[in-house]
């Protein structure tokens, strides 16, 4: 049995319209990306990318999107992402762009990158704070950026095994 290798493309939805982030769905993003691939690379590019293309994760609040495609065709996908100019949702068009943040071989590497990226963004916000209350709030958010939830769950499992 052959294992198919995938690439995960971490993107950010950039839009000046705040309603765009509230109305995006994984189906909407997938259709917009497929349309851009078809326009840029034609039927061949669309067929290559459609084999295992999916939207694995979408956070409408932060505008973060994780796309999966086959390793052979990730360059076609990445070259078509700048041509996504709008997202259509519920009969309305919202102008936006997809900015590629990271390309990884696993979801885990994309998560690690996203944590580092968010920490850097919070540090930039911390430098631009105007009052002490904002500063405390951002410092609290900065300290909570980690993958400790998985680590604490694995620690609980070890404790459960030693009591039996």
mmCIF file of C-alpha atoms in Angstrom:
data_model
loop_
_atom_site.group_PDB
_atom_site.id
_atom_site.type_symbol
_atom_site.label_atom_id
_atom_site.label_comp_id
_atom_site.label_asym_id
_atom_site.label_seq_id
_atom_site.Cartn_x
_atom_site.Cartn_y
_atom_site.Cartn_z
ATOM 1 C CA UNK A 1 0.000 0.000 0.000
ATOM 2 C CA UNK A 2 1.348 3.385 -1.002
ATOM 3 C CA UNK A 3 1.209 6.339 1.344
ATOM 4 C CA UNK A 4 0.287 9.591 -0.337
ATOM 5 C CA UNK A 5 2.244 12.539 0.965
ATOM 6 C CA UNK A 6 0.445 15.801 1.486
ATOM 7 C CA UNK A 7 1.411 19.409 1.996
ATOM 8 C CA UNK A 8 -0.461 21.778 4.265
ATOM 9 C CA UNK A 9 -0.648 25.440 3.295
ATOM 10 C CA UNK A 10 -1.405 27.858 6.126
ATOM 11 C CA UNK A 11 -3.057 31.041 4.851
ATOM 12 C CA UNK A 12 -4.540 34.191 6.271
ATOM 13 C CA UNK A 13 -7.634 35.898 4.884
ATOM 14 C CA UNK A 14 -6.791 39.578 4.489
ATOM 15 C CA UNK A 15 -9.764 41.896 4.117
ATOM 16 C CA UNK A 16 -10.641 45.453 5.007
ATOM 17 C CA UNK A 17 -14.295 44.506 5.383
ATOM 18 C CA UNK A 18 -14.962 43.081 8.867
ATOM 19 C CA UNK A 19 -18.042 41.246 7.611
ATOM 20 C CA UNK A 20 -15.865 39.099 5.366
ATOM 21 C CA UNK A 21 -14.338 37.179 8.266
ATOM 22 C CA UNK A 22 -17.711 36.631 9.904
ATOM 23 C CA UNK A 23 -19.280 35.113 6.811
ATOM 24 C CA UNK A 24 -16.535 32.846 5.495
ATOM 25 C CA UNK A 25 -17.047 29.098 5.514
ATOM 26 C CA UNK A 26 -14.776 26.239 4.492
ATOM 27 C CA UNK A 27 -16.932 25.510 1.454
ATOM 28 C CA UNK A 28 -16.685 29.153 0.327
ATOM 29 C CA UNK A 29 -12.904 29.211 0.638
ATOM 30 C CA UNK A 30 -12.584 25.865 -1.154
ATOM 31 C CA UNK A 31 -14.694 27.025 -4.084
ATOM 32 C CA UNK A 32 -12.791 30.302 -4.387
ATOM 33 C CA UNK A 33 -9.423 28.507 -4.393
ATOM 34 C CA UNK A 34 -10.607 25.924 -6.943
ATOM 35 C CA UNK A 35 -11.905 28.732 -9.154
ATOM 36 C CA UNK A 36 -8.539 30.530 -8.961
ATOM 37 C CA UNK A 37 -6.649 27.332 -9.817
ATOM 38 C CA UNK A 38 -8.927 26.785 -12.805
ATOM 39 C CA UNK A 39 -8.404 30.341 -14.056
ATOM 40 C CA UNK A 40 -4.626 30.264 -13.634
ATOM 41 C CA UNK A 41 -3.696 26.682 -14.569
ATOM 42 C CA UNK A 42 -6.688 25.492 -16.566
ATOM 43 C CA UNK A 43 -8.191 22.026 -16.498
ATOM 44 C CA UNK A 44 -4.843 20.297 -15.952
ATOM 45 C CA UNK A 45 -4.043 22.297 -12.817
ATOM 46 C CA UNK A 46 -7.569 21.907 -11.515
ATOM 47 C CA UNK A 47 -7.455 18.131 -11.982
ATOM 48 C CA UNK A 48 -4.041 17.831 -10.300
ATOM 49 C CA UNK A 49 -5.051 19.909 -7.282
ATOM 50 C CA UNK A 50 -8.557 18.479 -6.886
ATOM 51 C CA UNK A 51 -7.362 14.953 -6.102
ATOM 52 C CA UNK A 52 -6.942 15.499 -2.371
ATOM 53 C CA UNK A 53 -7.596 19.207 -1.941
ATOM 54 C CA UNK A 54 -9.532 20.038 1.235
ATOM 55 C CA UNK A 55 -9.905 22.864 3.688
ATOM 56 C CA UNK A 56 -8.738 21.180 6.893
ATOM 57 C CA UNK A 57 -9.166 24.094 9.290
ATOM 58 C CA UNK A 58 -10.857 27.463 9.181
ATOM 59 C CA UNK A 59 -11.010 29.987 11.976
ATOM 60 C CA UNK A 60 -13.359 32.753 10.894
ATOM 61 C CA UNK A 61 -12.471 34.900 13.921
ATOM 62 C CA UNK A 62 -8.735 35.080 13.147
ATOM 63 C CA UNK A 63 -9.034 34.513 9.394
ATOM 64 C CA UNK A 64 -6.712 31.491 9.466
ATOM 65 C CA UNK A 65 -7.160 28.788 6.836
ATOM 66 C CA UNK A 66 -5.319 25.460 6.539
ATOM 67 C CA UNK A 67 -5.450 23.847 3.093
ATOM 68 C CA UNK A 68 -4.337 20.300 2.249
ATOM 69 C CA UNK A 69 -3.193 19.116 -1.168
ATOM 70 C CA UNK A 70 -0.988 16.418 -2.649
ATOM 71 C CA UNK A 71 2.755 16.974 -2.443
ATOM 72 C CA UNK A 72 3.050 16.841 -6.231
ATOM 73 C CA UNK A 73 0.673 19.746 -6.797
ATOM 74 C CA UNK A 74 1.268 22.136 -3.893
ATOM 75 C CA UNK A 75 3.206 24.538 -6.123
ATOM 76 C CA UNK A 76 0.184 24.860 -8.417
ATOM 77 C CA UNK A 77 -1.971 25.633 -5.380
ATOM 78 C CA UNK A 78 0.435 28.200 -3.956
ATOM 79 C CA UNK A 79 0.842 29.973 -7.282
ATOM 80 C CA UNK A 80 -2.952 30.338 -7.628
ATOM 81 C CA UNK A 81 -3.622 31.694 -4.106
ATOM 82 C CA UNK A 82 -2.742 35.336 -4.940
ATOM 83 C CA UNK A 83 -5.482 35.272 -7.585
ATOM 84 C CA UNK A 84 -8.251 34.784 -5.028
ATOM 85 C CA UNK A 85 -9.759 38.274 -4.991
ATOM 86 C CA UNK A 86 -13.126 37.741 -3.314
ATOM 87 C CA UNK A 87 -15.205 35.249 -1.357
ATOM 88 C CA UNK A 88 -18.883 34.718 -2.087
ATOM 89 C CA UNK A 89 -21.170 33.893 0.806
ATOM 90 C CA UNK A 90 -24.967 34.016 0.940
ATOM 91 C CA UNK A 91 -25.217 35.851 -2.361
ATOM 92 C CA UNK A 92 -22.739 38.600 -1.423
ATOM 93 C CA UNK A 93 -19.173 39.161 -2.559
ATOM 94 C CA UNK A 94 -16.533 40.205 -0.062
ATOM 95 C CA UNK A 95 -13.227 41.479 -1.466
ATOM 96 C CA UNK A 96 -10.256 39.797 0.177
ATOM 97 C CA UNK A 97 -6.909 38.140 -0.461
ATOM 98 C CA UNK A 98 -5.251 34.974 0.796
ATOM 99 C CA UNK A 99 -1.744 35.463 2.152
ATOM 100 C CA UNK A 100 0.391 32.338 2.483
ATOM 101 C CA UNK A 101 2.032 32.141 5.903
ATOM 102 C CA UNK A 102 3.599 28.683 5.947
ATOM 103 C CA UNK A 103 3.870 25.440 3.975
ATOM 104 C CA UNK A 104 4.391 22.298 6.021
ATOM 105 C CA UNK A 105 4.395 18.538 5.744
ATOM 106 C CA UNK A 106 2.169 17.980 8.772
ATOM 107 C CA UNK A 107 -0.616 19.773 10.577
ATOM 108 C CA UNK A 108 1.569 19.783 13.704
ATOM 109 C CA UNK A 109 4.318 21.869 12.055
ATOM 110 C CA UNK A 110 1.694 24.344 10.867
ATOM 111 C CA UNK A 111 0.321 24.587 14.421
ATOM 112 C CA UNK A 112 3.797 25.272 15.812
ATOM 113 C CA UNK A 113 4.398 27.950 13.200
ATOM 114 C CA UNK A 114 1.007 29.539 13.906
ATOM 115 C CA UNK A 115 1.790 29.763 17.630
ATOM 116 C CA UNK A 116 5.126 31.490 16.920
ATOM 117 C CA UNK A 117 3.454 33.796 14.395
ATOM 118 C CA UNK A 118 0.713 34.777 16.862
ATOM 119 C CA UNK A 119 3.293 35.427 19.589
ATOM 120 C CA UNK A 120 5.174 37.762 17.253
ATOM 121 C CA UNK A 121 1.951 39.577 16.382
ATOM 122 C CA UNK A 122 1.088 39.961 20.075
ATOM 123 C CA UNK A 123 4.564 41.333 20.796
ATOM 124 C CA UNK A 124 4.058 43.925 18.080
ATOM 125 C CA UNK A 125 0.699 44.857 19.636
ATOM 126 C CA UNK A 126 2.345 45.050 23.056
ATOM 127 C CA UNK A 127 4.762 47.675 21.786
ATOM 128 C CA UNK A 128 1.865 49.802 20.504
ATOM 129 C CA UNK A 129 -0.204 49.735 23.725
ATOM 130 C CA UNK A 130 -1.502 53.052 24.985
ATOM 131 C CA UNK A 131 -2.547 52.197 28.548
ATOM 132 C CA UNK A 132 -1.704 49.692 31.272
ATOM 133 C CA UNK A 133 -4.951 47.702 31.009
ATOM 134 C CA UNK A 134 -4.331 46.899 27.340
ATOM 135 C CA UNK A 135 -0.762 45.940 28.188
ATOM 136 C CA UNK A 136 -1.880 43.450 30.891
ATOM 137 C CA UNK A 137 -4.481 41.911 28.589
ATOM 138 C CA UNK A 138 -1.969 41.361 25.773
ATOM 139 C CA UNK A 139 0.662 39.996 28.197
ATOM 140 C CA UNK A 140 -1.906 37.482 29.459
ATOM 141 C CA UNK A 141 -2.704 36.436 25.877
ATOM 142 C CA UNK A 142 0.987 36.144 25.093
ATOM 143 C CA UNK A 143 1.616 33.844 28.043
ATOM 144 C CA UNK A 144 -1.313 31.604 27.102
ATOM 145 C CA UNK A 145 0.011 30.893 23.577
ATOM 146 C CA UNK A 146 1.292 27.320 23.826
ATOM 147 C CA UNK A 147 0.426 23.702 23.174
ATOM 148 C CA UNK A 148 0.247 22.822 26.873
ATOM 149 C CA UNK A 149 -3.251 21.319 26.596
ATOM 150 C CA UNK A 150 -1.934 18.205 24.824
ATOM 151 C CA UNK A 151 0.975 17.915 27.236
ATOM 152 C CA UNK A 152 -1.300 18.060 30.287
ATOM 153 C CA UNK A 153 -3.582 15.388 28.803
ATOM 154 C CA UNK A 154 -0.664 13.016 28.269
ATOM 155 C CA UNK A 155 0.483 13.665 31.855
ATOM 156 C CA UNK A 156 -2.978 12.749 33.169
ATOM 157 C CA UNK A 157 -2.884 9.460 31.273
ATOM 158 C CA UNK A 158 0.412 8.517 32.923
ATOM 159 C CA UNK A 159 -1.024 9.265 36.376
ATOM 160 C CA UNK A 160 -4.077 7.093 35.665
ATOM 161 C CA UNK A 161 -1.896 4.162 34.676
ATOM 162 C CA UNK A 162 0.190 4.253 37.878
ATOM 163 C CA UNK A 163 -2.808 4.079 40.253
ATOM 164 C CA UNK A 164 -4.236 0.862 38.815
#
